[in-house]
């Protein structure tokens, strides 16, 4: 039990409002990266291993609800309450394209081949944009039963996954026909849906339950009741033997995948936890909270002796570059100006 109390996270400051989405890139030749979405309207890019801030994507005029990186971490995407989804150059921070919507965009995802962007939101329409022809009208799938909360592409981009804000279940759509091929039934609305790296499981959080589904045959594999209402859950990607969940009680809990037994509990946030994600190698995981911070936790116990000063990574105007391979990602990135007044974000 003592080990649970000794966990010391990397604390990443910089957002001025709640952090509502996190996304890790796969491991690239330059390492791996973490992007965060916040109601402060400015997604941020960080070194996924150290939490060091790389840059801020500036251009949205409302809360940013969703963010992601493509397979090579060369481009970022974000969905916002300003009725747009934007594609960004992750090396320079420049906007490459802005896709107009008629209402708030709550979710976005790159295709596996990085050529497509999938979006969903309050409009109840799934849109697929061709990034090779960004000015062309998107493909639309418009019979979602409610406002869209999460989206993902799986099965080599042949299947769309979506969940709704106001109704339970996860829907799986055939991309070619635009029809629902399967519904994964849940009692509460699904606030988090993650397809794990090898495409084997879909991890969902609904109400106070975390469920694991077979991503190919769609059967329910495991379902565990949580100690509180959880908003997000993530499965360890390498061994698949543990998972994390975070929610309204402000704690991030670590569980055994096979038994559901709680094996760790990390405390430190000062507000509800909105998002949790494992890093691509499984050696750490990140949490984003209503308190505006991101915390990166080591999967193994990190004691105060091993880490004498509790690290806090913030926007100091200088970026600590800990590896040469980050240098090209730094060049030309628009560094956010210290102390700039954040434009008031529009909440959904």
GROMACS .gro file of C-alpha atoms in nm:
model
  348
    1UNK     CA    1   0.000   0.000   0.000
    2UNK     CA    2   0.290   0.235   0.066
    3UNK     CA    3   0.392   0.231  -0.298
    4UNK     CA    4   0.061   0.389  -0.395
    5UNK     CA    5   0.141   0.691  -0.179
    6UNK     CA    6   0.491   0.738  -0.323
    7UNK     CA    7   0.396   0.784  -0.688
    8UNK     CA    8   0.534   1.118  -0.809
    9UNK     CA    9   0.399   1.239  -1.144
   10UNK     CA   10   0.546   1.483  -1.391
   11UNK     CA   11   0.312   1.781  -1.365
   12UNK     CA   12   0.258   1.966  -1.693
   13UNK     CA   13   0.125   2.318  -1.654
   14UNK     CA   14   0.032   2.557  -1.934
   15UNK     CA   15  -0.340   2.522  -1.999
   16UNK     CA   16  -0.552   2.791  -1.837
   17UNK     CA   17  -0.876   2.590  -1.843
   18UNK     CA   18  -0.978   2.222  -1.807
   19UNK     CA   19  -0.794   1.957  -2.009
   20UNK     CA   20  -1.058   1.746  -2.185
   21UNK     CA   21  -0.867   1.518  -2.424
   22UNK     CA   22  -0.524   1.358  -2.454
   23UNK     CA   23  -0.367   1.163  -2.739
   24UNK     CA   24  -0.030   0.989  -2.767
   25UNK     CA   25   0.137   0.940  -3.104
   26UNK     CA   26   0.282   0.601  -3.190
   27UNK     CA   27   0.656   0.568  -3.136
   28UNK     CA   28   0.828   0.750  -3.424
   29UNK     CA   29   1.198   0.779  -3.519
   30UNK     CA   30   1.194   1.103  -3.314
   31UNK     CA   31   1.036   0.951  -3.004
   32UNK     CA   32   0.668   0.983  -2.915
   33UNK     CA   33   0.451   1.285  -2.851
   34UNK     CA   34   0.149   1.389  -2.645
   35UNK     CA   35  -0.113   1.637  -2.761
   36UNK     CA   36  -0.374   1.786  -2.527
   37UNK     CA   37  -0.708   1.958  -2.589
   38UNK     CA   38  -0.843   2.218  -2.350
   39UNK     CA   39  -1.132   2.457  -2.309
   40UNK     CA   40  -0.872   2.737  -2.331
   41UNK     CA   41  -0.887   2.696  -2.715
   42UNK     CA   42  -0.515   2.616  -2.760
   43UNK     CA   43  -0.402   2.253  -2.803
   44UNK     CA   44  -0.047   2.184  -2.683
   45UNK     CA   45   0.221   1.945  -2.805
   46UNK     CA   46   0.466   1.782  -2.563
   47UNK     CA   47   0.745   1.528  -2.556
   48UNK     CA   48   0.550   1.219  -2.455
   49UNK     CA   49   0.828   1.078  -2.242
   50UNK     CA   50   0.937   1.384  -2.043
   51UNK     CA   51   0.629   1.605  -2.064
   52UNK     CA   52   0.846   1.889  -2.193
   53UNK     CA   53   0.638   2.147  -2.377
   54UNK     CA   54   0.714   2.177  -2.749
   55UNK     CA   55   0.457   2.429  -2.867
   56UNK     CA   56   0.100   2.557  -2.874
   57UNK     CA   57  -0.138   2.545  -3.171
   58UNK     CA   58  -0.301   2.887  -3.190
   59UNK     CA   59  -0.604   2.966  -3.406
   60UNK     CA   60  -0.923   2.824  -3.254
   61UNK     CA   61  -1.177   3.068  -3.113
   62UNK     CA   62  -1.358   2.831  -2.879
   63UNK     CA   63  -1.304   2.536  -2.649
   64UNK     CA   64  -1.114   2.249  -2.810
   65UNK     CA   65  -1.285   1.919  -2.728
   66UNK     CA   66  -1.075   1.669  -2.920
   67UNK     CA   67  -0.722   1.632  -3.057
   68UNK     CA   68  -0.506   1.369  -3.224
   69UNK     CA   69  -0.180   1.315  -3.411
   70UNK     CA   70  -0.125   1.118  -3.730
   71UNK     CA   71   0.084   0.799  -3.737
   72UNK     CA   72   0.412   0.984  -3.793
   73UNK     CA   73   0.329   1.274  -3.558
   74UNK     CA   74   0.380   1.514  -3.848
   75UNK     CA   75   0.026   1.653  -3.842
   76UNK     CA   76  -0.222   1.725  -3.566
   77UNK     CA   77  -0.600   1.758  -3.578
   78UNK     CA   78  -0.842   1.927  -3.340
   79UNK     CA   79  -1.218   1.968  -3.306
   80UNK     CA   80  -1.362   2.279  -3.147
   81UNK     CA   81  -1.667   2.465  -3.018
   82UNK     CA   82  -1.590   2.729  -3.283
   83UNK     CA   83  -1.761   2.495  -3.535
   84UNK     CA   84  -1.435   2.391  -3.703
   85UNK     CA   85  -1.193   2.103  -3.718
   86UNK     CA   86  -0.838   2.204  -3.802
   87UNK     CA   87  -0.537   2.020  -3.942
   88UNK     CA   88  -0.201   2.151  -3.817
   89UNK     CA   89   0.160   2.109  -3.918
   90UNK     CA   90   0.306   1.949  -3.604
   91UNK     CA   91   0.656   2.071  -3.694
   92UNK     CA   92   0.573   2.442  -3.731
   93UNK     CA   93   0.235   2.486  -3.560
   94UNK     CA   94   0.082   2.631  -3.878
   95UNK     CA   95  -0.282   2.563  -3.973
   96UNK     CA   96  -0.285   2.351  -4.288
   97UNK     CA   97  -0.662   2.347  -4.331
   98UNK     CA   98  -0.977   2.444  -4.144
   99UNK     CA   99  -1.293   2.237  -4.204
  100UNK     CA  100  -1.613   2.428  -4.138
  101UNK     CA  101  -1.904   2.259  -3.958
  102UNK     CA  102  -2.250   2.386  -3.866
  103UNK     CA  103  -2.215   2.314  -3.494
  104UNK     CA  104  -1.965   2.216  -3.223
  105UNK     CA  105  -1.711   1.949  -3.322
  106UNK     CA  106  -1.666   1.710  -3.029
  107UNK     CA  107  -1.447   1.438  -3.181
  108UNK     CA  108  -1.187   1.387  -3.453
  109UNK     CA  109  -0.960   1.103  -3.565
  110UNK     CA  110  -0.704   1.040  -3.839
  111UNK     CA  111  -0.735   0.730  -4.053
  112UNK     CA  112  -0.468   0.465  -4.014
  113UNK     CA  113  -0.319   0.559  -4.353
  114UNK     CA  114  -0.330   0.930  -4.250
  115UNK     CA  115  -0.515   1.032  -4.569
  116UNK     CA  116  -0.855   1.089  -4.406
  117UNK     CA  117  -0.995   1.287  -4.113
  118UNK     CA  118  -1.311   1.168  -3.937
  119UNK     CA  119  -1.518   1.418  -3.735
  120UNK     CA  120  -1.836   1.415  -3.530
  121UNK     CA  121  -2.023   1.647  -3.298
  122UNK     CA  122  -2.349   1.811  -3.201
  123UNK     CA  123  -2.479   1.789  -3.561
  124UNK     CA  124  -2.517   1.407  -3.534
  125UNK     CA  125  -2.328   1.372  -3.865
  126UNK     CA  126  -2.009   1.173  -3.917
  127UNK     CA  127  -1.790   1.338  -4.180
  128UNK     CA  128  -1.490   1.189  -4.362
  129UNK     CA  129  -1.260   1.449  -4.517
  130UNK     CA  130  -1.004   1.354  -4.782
  131UNK     CA  131  -0.683   1.530  -4.673
  132UNK     CA  132  -0.537   1.493  -5.021
  133UNK     CA  133  -0.831   1.700  -5.150
  134UNK     CA  134  -0.918   1.922  -4.852
  135UNK     CA  135  -1.147   2.152  -5.052
  136UNK     CA  136  -1.364   1.863  -5.172
  137UNK     CA  137  -1.692   1.806  -4.985
  138UNK     CA  138  -1.668   1.531  -4.723
  139UNK     CA  139  -1.847   1.198  -4.719
  140UNK     CA  140  -2.133   1.222  -4.470
  141UNK     CA  141  -2.302   0.957  -4.258
  142UNK     CA  142  -2.600   1.131  -4.107
  143UNK     CA  143  -2.814   0.879  -3.918
  144UNK     CA  144  -2.640   0.890  -3.580
  145UNK     CA  145  -2.903   0.855  -3.304
  146UNK     CA  146  -2.756   1.141  -3.100
  147UNK     CA  147  -2.485   1.406  -3.065
  148UNK     CA  148  -2.149   1.238  -3.129
  149UNK     CA  149  -1.902   1.220  -2.839
  150UNK     CA  150  -1.622   0.989  -2.962
  151UNK     CA  151  -1.502   0.863  -3.301
  152UNK     CA  152  -1.235   0.623  -3.425
  153UNK     CA  153  -1.146   0.426  -3.738
  154UNK     CA  154  -1.053   0.058  -3.725
  155UNK     CA  155  -1.022  -0.251  -3.947
  156UNK     CA  156  -0.780  -0.075  -4.186
  157UNK     CA  157  -1.015   0.225  -4.204
  158UNK     CA  158  -1.312   0.013  -4.316
  159UNK     CA  159  -1.511   0.060  -3.993
  160UNK     CA  160  -1.612   0.375  -3.803
  161UNK     CA  161  -1.666   0.364  -3.428
  162UNK     CA  162  -1.881   0.631  -3.263
  163UNK     CA  163  -2.058   0.695  -2.935
  164UNK     CA  164  -2.315   0.957  -2.840
  165UNK     CA  165  -2.342   1.215  -2.563
  166UNK     CA  166  -2.707   1.151  -2.485
  167UNK     CA  167  -2.762   0.781  -2.551
  168UNK     CA  168  -2.584   0.459  -2.453
  169UNK     CA  169  -2.392   0.221  -2.673
  170UNK     CA  170  -2.109   0.224  -2.926
  171UNK     CA  171  -2.200   0.205  -3.293
  172UNK     CA  172  -1.982   0.045  -3.560
  173UNK     CA  173  -2.044   0.163  -3.913
  174UNK     CA  174  -1.935   0.017  -4.245
  175UNK     CA  175  -1.749   0.298  -4.422
  176UNK     CA  176  -1.857   0.190  -4.770
  177UNK     CA  177  -2.229   0.151  -4.705
  178UNK     CA  178  -2.264   0.410  -4.427
  179UNK     CA  179  -2.478   0.163  -4.231
  180UNK     CA  180  -2.452   0.046  -3.870
  181UNK     CA  181  -2.320  -0.310  -3.866
  182UNK     CA  182  -2.307  -0.359  -3.488
  183UNK     CA  183  -2.404  -0.183  -3.166
  184UNK     CA  184  -2.215  -0.252  -2.844
  185UNK     CA  185  -2.483  -0.207  -2.579
  186UNK     CA  186  -2.416  -0.004  -2.263
  187UNK     CA  187  -2.652   0.134  -2.001
  188UNK     CA  188  -2.494   0.480  -1.985
  189UNK     CA  189  -2.350   0.701  -2.258
  190UNK     CA  190  -1.994   0.609  -2.354
  191UNK     CA  191  -1.761   0.897  -2.267
  192UNK     CA  192  -1.438   0.725  -2.379
  193UNK     CA  193  -1.371   0.464  -2.646
  194UNK     CA  194  -1.020   0.349  -2.730
  195UNK     CA  195  -0.905   0.092  -2.987
  196UNK     CA  196  -0.582  -0.060  -2.859
  197UNK     CA  197  -0.265  -0.065  -3.069
  198UNK     CA  198  -0.290  -0.418  -3.200
  199UNK     CA  199  -0.657  -0.374  -3.285
  200UNK     CA  200  -0.768  -0.653  -3.050
  201UNK     CA  201  -0.981  -0.469  -2.796
  202UNK     CA  202  -1.211  -0.169  -2.772
  203UNK     CA  203  -1.198  -0.015  -2.423
  204UNK     CA  204  -1.503   0.187  -2.318
  205UNK     CA  205  -1.604   0.389  -2.013
  206UNK     CA  206  -1.975   0.436  -1.946
  207UNK     CA  207  -2.112   0.560  -1.614
  208UNK     CA  208  -1.925   0.370  -1.342
  209UNK     CA  209  -1.826   0.077  -1.567
  210UNK     CA  210  -1.521  -0.003  -1.781
  211UNK     CA  211  -1.578  -0.262  -2.054
  212UNK     CA  212  -1.350  -0.445  -2.296
  213UNK     CA  213  -1.490  -0.565  -2.628
  214UNK     CA  214  -1.349  -0.793  -2.896
  215UNK     CA  215  -1.273  -0.547  -3.176
  216UNK     CA  216  -1.321  -0.810  -3.448
  217UNK     CA  217  -1.619  -1.015  -3.330
  218UNK     CA  218  -1.768  -0.740  -3.107
  219UNK     CA  219  -1.841  -0.963  -2.808
  220UNK     CA  220  -1.808  -0.833  -2.452
  221UNK     CA  221  -1.483  -0.972  -2.308
  222UNK     CA  222  -1.479  -0.815  -1.961
  223UNK     CA  223  -1.684  -0.563  -1.763
  224UNK     CA  224  -1.574  -0.413  -1.432
  225UNK     CA  225  -1.762  -0.185  -1.195
  226UNK     CA  226  -1.561   0.116  -1.081
  227UNK     CA  227  -1.563   0.289  -0.739
  228UNK     CA  228  -1.704   0.609  -0.893
  229UNK     CA  229  -1.832   0.752  -1.219
  230UNK     CA  230  -1.541   0.729  -1.463
  231UNK     CA  231  -1.502   0.945  -1.771
  232UNK     CA  232  -1.206   0.771  -1.936
  233UNK     CA  233  -1.019   0.440  -1.941
  234UNK     CA  234  -0.714   0.304  -2.123
  235UNK     CA  235  -0.563  -0.043  -2.165
  236UNK     CA  236  -0.188  -0.098  -2.130
  237UNK     CA  237  -0.076  -0.145  -2.494
  238UNK     CA  238   0.216  -0.388  -2.476
  239UNK     CA  239   0.117  -0.668  -2.240
  240UNK     CA  240  -0.252  -0.583  -2.205
  241UNK     CA  241  -0.242  -0.694  -1.842
  242UNK     CA  242  -0.355  -0.373  -1.672
  243UNK     CA  243  -0.575  -0.072  -1.734
  244UNK     CA  244  -0.632   0.273  -1.590
  245UNK     CA  245  -0.950   0.469  -1.524
  246UNK     CA  246  -1.017   0.825  -1.407
  247UNK     CA  247  -1.326   1.023  -1.324
  248UNK     CA  248  -1.516   1.238  -1.081
  249UNK     CA  249  -1.327   1.146  -0.762
  250UNK     CA  250  -1.005   1.304  -0.901
  251UNK     CA  251  -0.799   0.983  -0.865
  252UNK     CA  252  -0.639   0.769  -1.135
  253UNK     CA  253  -0.673   0.402  -1.054
  254UNK     CA  254  -0.469   0.115  -1.197
  255UNK     CA  255  -0.638  -0.225  -1.229
  256UNK     CA  256  -0.545  -0.580  -1.320
  257UNK     CA  257  -0.704  -0.655  -1.659
  258UNK     CA  258  -0.767  -1.023  -1.585
  259UNK     CA  259  -0.923  -0.988  -1.238
  260UNK     CA  260  -1.038  -0.626  -1.213
  261UNK     CA  261  -0.846  -0.590  -0.885
  262UNK     CA  262  -0.725  -0.239  -0.804
  263UNK     CA  263  -0.345  -0.245  -0.793
  264UNK     CA  264  -0.269   0.125  -0.768
  265UNK     CA  265  -0.430   0.459  -0.694
  266UNK     CA  266  -0.269   0.791  -0.788
  267UNK     CA  267  -0.380   1.111  -0.621
  268UNK     CA  268  -0.276   1.461  -0.716
  269UNK     CA  269  -0.537   1.629  -0.934
  270UNK     CA  270  -0.756   1.899  -0.780
  271UNK     CA  271  -1.058   1.843  -1.003
  272UNK     CA  272  -1.238   1.562  -1.187
  273UNK     CA  273  -1.025   1.362  -1.433
  274UNK     CA  274  -1.157   1.397  -1.789
  275UNK     CA  275  -0.910   1.183  -1.982
  276UNK     CA  276  -0.648   0.912  -1.924
  277UNK     CA  277  -0.421   0.747  -2.182
  278UNK     CA  278  -0.133   0.500  -2.174
  279UNK     CA  279   0.184   0.594  -2.361
  280UNK     CA  280   0.255   0.376  -2.669
  281UNK     CA  281   0.518   0.171  -2.486
  282UNK     CA  282   0.310   0.130  -2.171
  283UNK     CA  283   0.583   0.258  -1.940
  284UNK     CA  284   0.378   0.562  -1.835
  285UNK     CA  285   0.032   0.711  -1.862
  286UNK     CA  286  -0.112   1.061  -1.869
  287UNK     CA  287  -0.418   1.217  -1.708
  288UNK     CA  288  -0.592   1.545  -1.786
  289UNK     CA  289  -0.817   1.721  -1.540
  290UNK     CA  290  -1.063   1.998  -1.469
  291UNK     CA  291  -0.774   2.159  -1.276
  292UNK     CA  292  -0.601   2.248  -1.606
  293UNK     CA  293  -0.297   2.022  -1.554
  294UNK     CA  294  -0.167   1.710  -1.723
  295UNK     CA  295   0.008   1.456  -1.502
  296UNK     CA  296   0.234   1.185  -1.639
  297UNK     CA  297   0.265   0.882  -1.411
  298UNK     CA  298   0.516   0.598  -1.433
  299UNK     CA  299   0.351   0.257  -1.463
  300UNK     CA  300   0.606   0.118  -1.216
  301UNK     CA  301   0.633   0.291  -0.878
  302UNK     CA  302   0.847   0.606  -0.874
  303UNK     CA  303   0.946   0.691  -0.519
  304UNK     CA  304   1.038   1.028  -0.378
  305UNK     CA  305   1.399   0.905  -0.340
  306UNK     CA  306   1.426   0.827  -0.709
  307UNK     CA  307   1.276   1.161  -0.800
  308UNK     CA  308   1.369   1.404  -0.527
  309UNK     CA  309   1.198   1.710  -0.664
  310UNK     CA  310   0.845   1.675  -0.786
  311UNK     CA  311   0.889   1.779  -1.149
  312UNK     CA  312   0.668   2.050  -1.288
  313UNK     CA  313   0.680   2.119  -1.660
  314UNK     CA  314   0.535   2.453  -1.759
  315UNK     CA  315   0.549   2.731  -2.013
  316UNK     CA  316   0.855   2.924  -1.911
  317UNK     CA  317   0.928   3.069  -2.252
  318UNK     CA  318   1.206   2.815  -2.299
  319UNK     CA  319   1.168   2.454  -2.397
  320UNK     CA  320   1.396   2.200  -2.237
  321UNK     CA  321   1.526   1.982  -2.518
  322UNK     CA  322   1.638   1.655  -2.368
  323UNK     CA  323   1.713   1.469  -2.691
  324UNK     CA  324   1.870   1.569  -3.020
  325UNK     CA  325   1.590   1.406  -3.213
  326UNK     CA  326   1.347   1.670  -3.089
  327UNK     CA  327   1.540   1.953  -3.247
  328UNK     CA  328   1.376   1.937  -3.588
  329UNK     CA  329   1.032   1.935  -3.429
  330UNK     CA  330   1.122   2.254  -3.245
  331UNK     CA  331   1.242   2.451  -3.545
  332UNK     CA  332   0.991   2.712  -3.654
  333UNK     CA  333   0.722   2.617  -3.403
  334UNK     CA  334   0.522   2.916  -3.291
  335UNK     CA  335   0.611   2.946  -2.925
  336UNK     CA  336   0.321   3.077  -2.720
  337UNK     CA  337   0.395   3.413  -2.568
  338UNK     CA  338   0.430   3.399  -2.192
  339UNK     CA  339   0.145   3.563  -2.006
  340UNK     CA  340  -0.071   3.619  -2.310
  341UNK     CA  341  -0.438   3.664  -2.236
  342UNK     CA  342  -0.634   3.359  -2.345
  343UNK     CA  343  -0.938   3.438  -2.556
  344UNK     CA  344  -1.247   3.336  -2.362
  345UNK     CA  345  -1.334   2.989  -2.483
  346UNK     CA  346  -1.684   2.893  -2.578
  347UNK     CA  347  -1.814   2.599  -2.378
  348UNK     CA  348  -2.057   2.351  -2.521
   0.00000   0.00000   0.00000
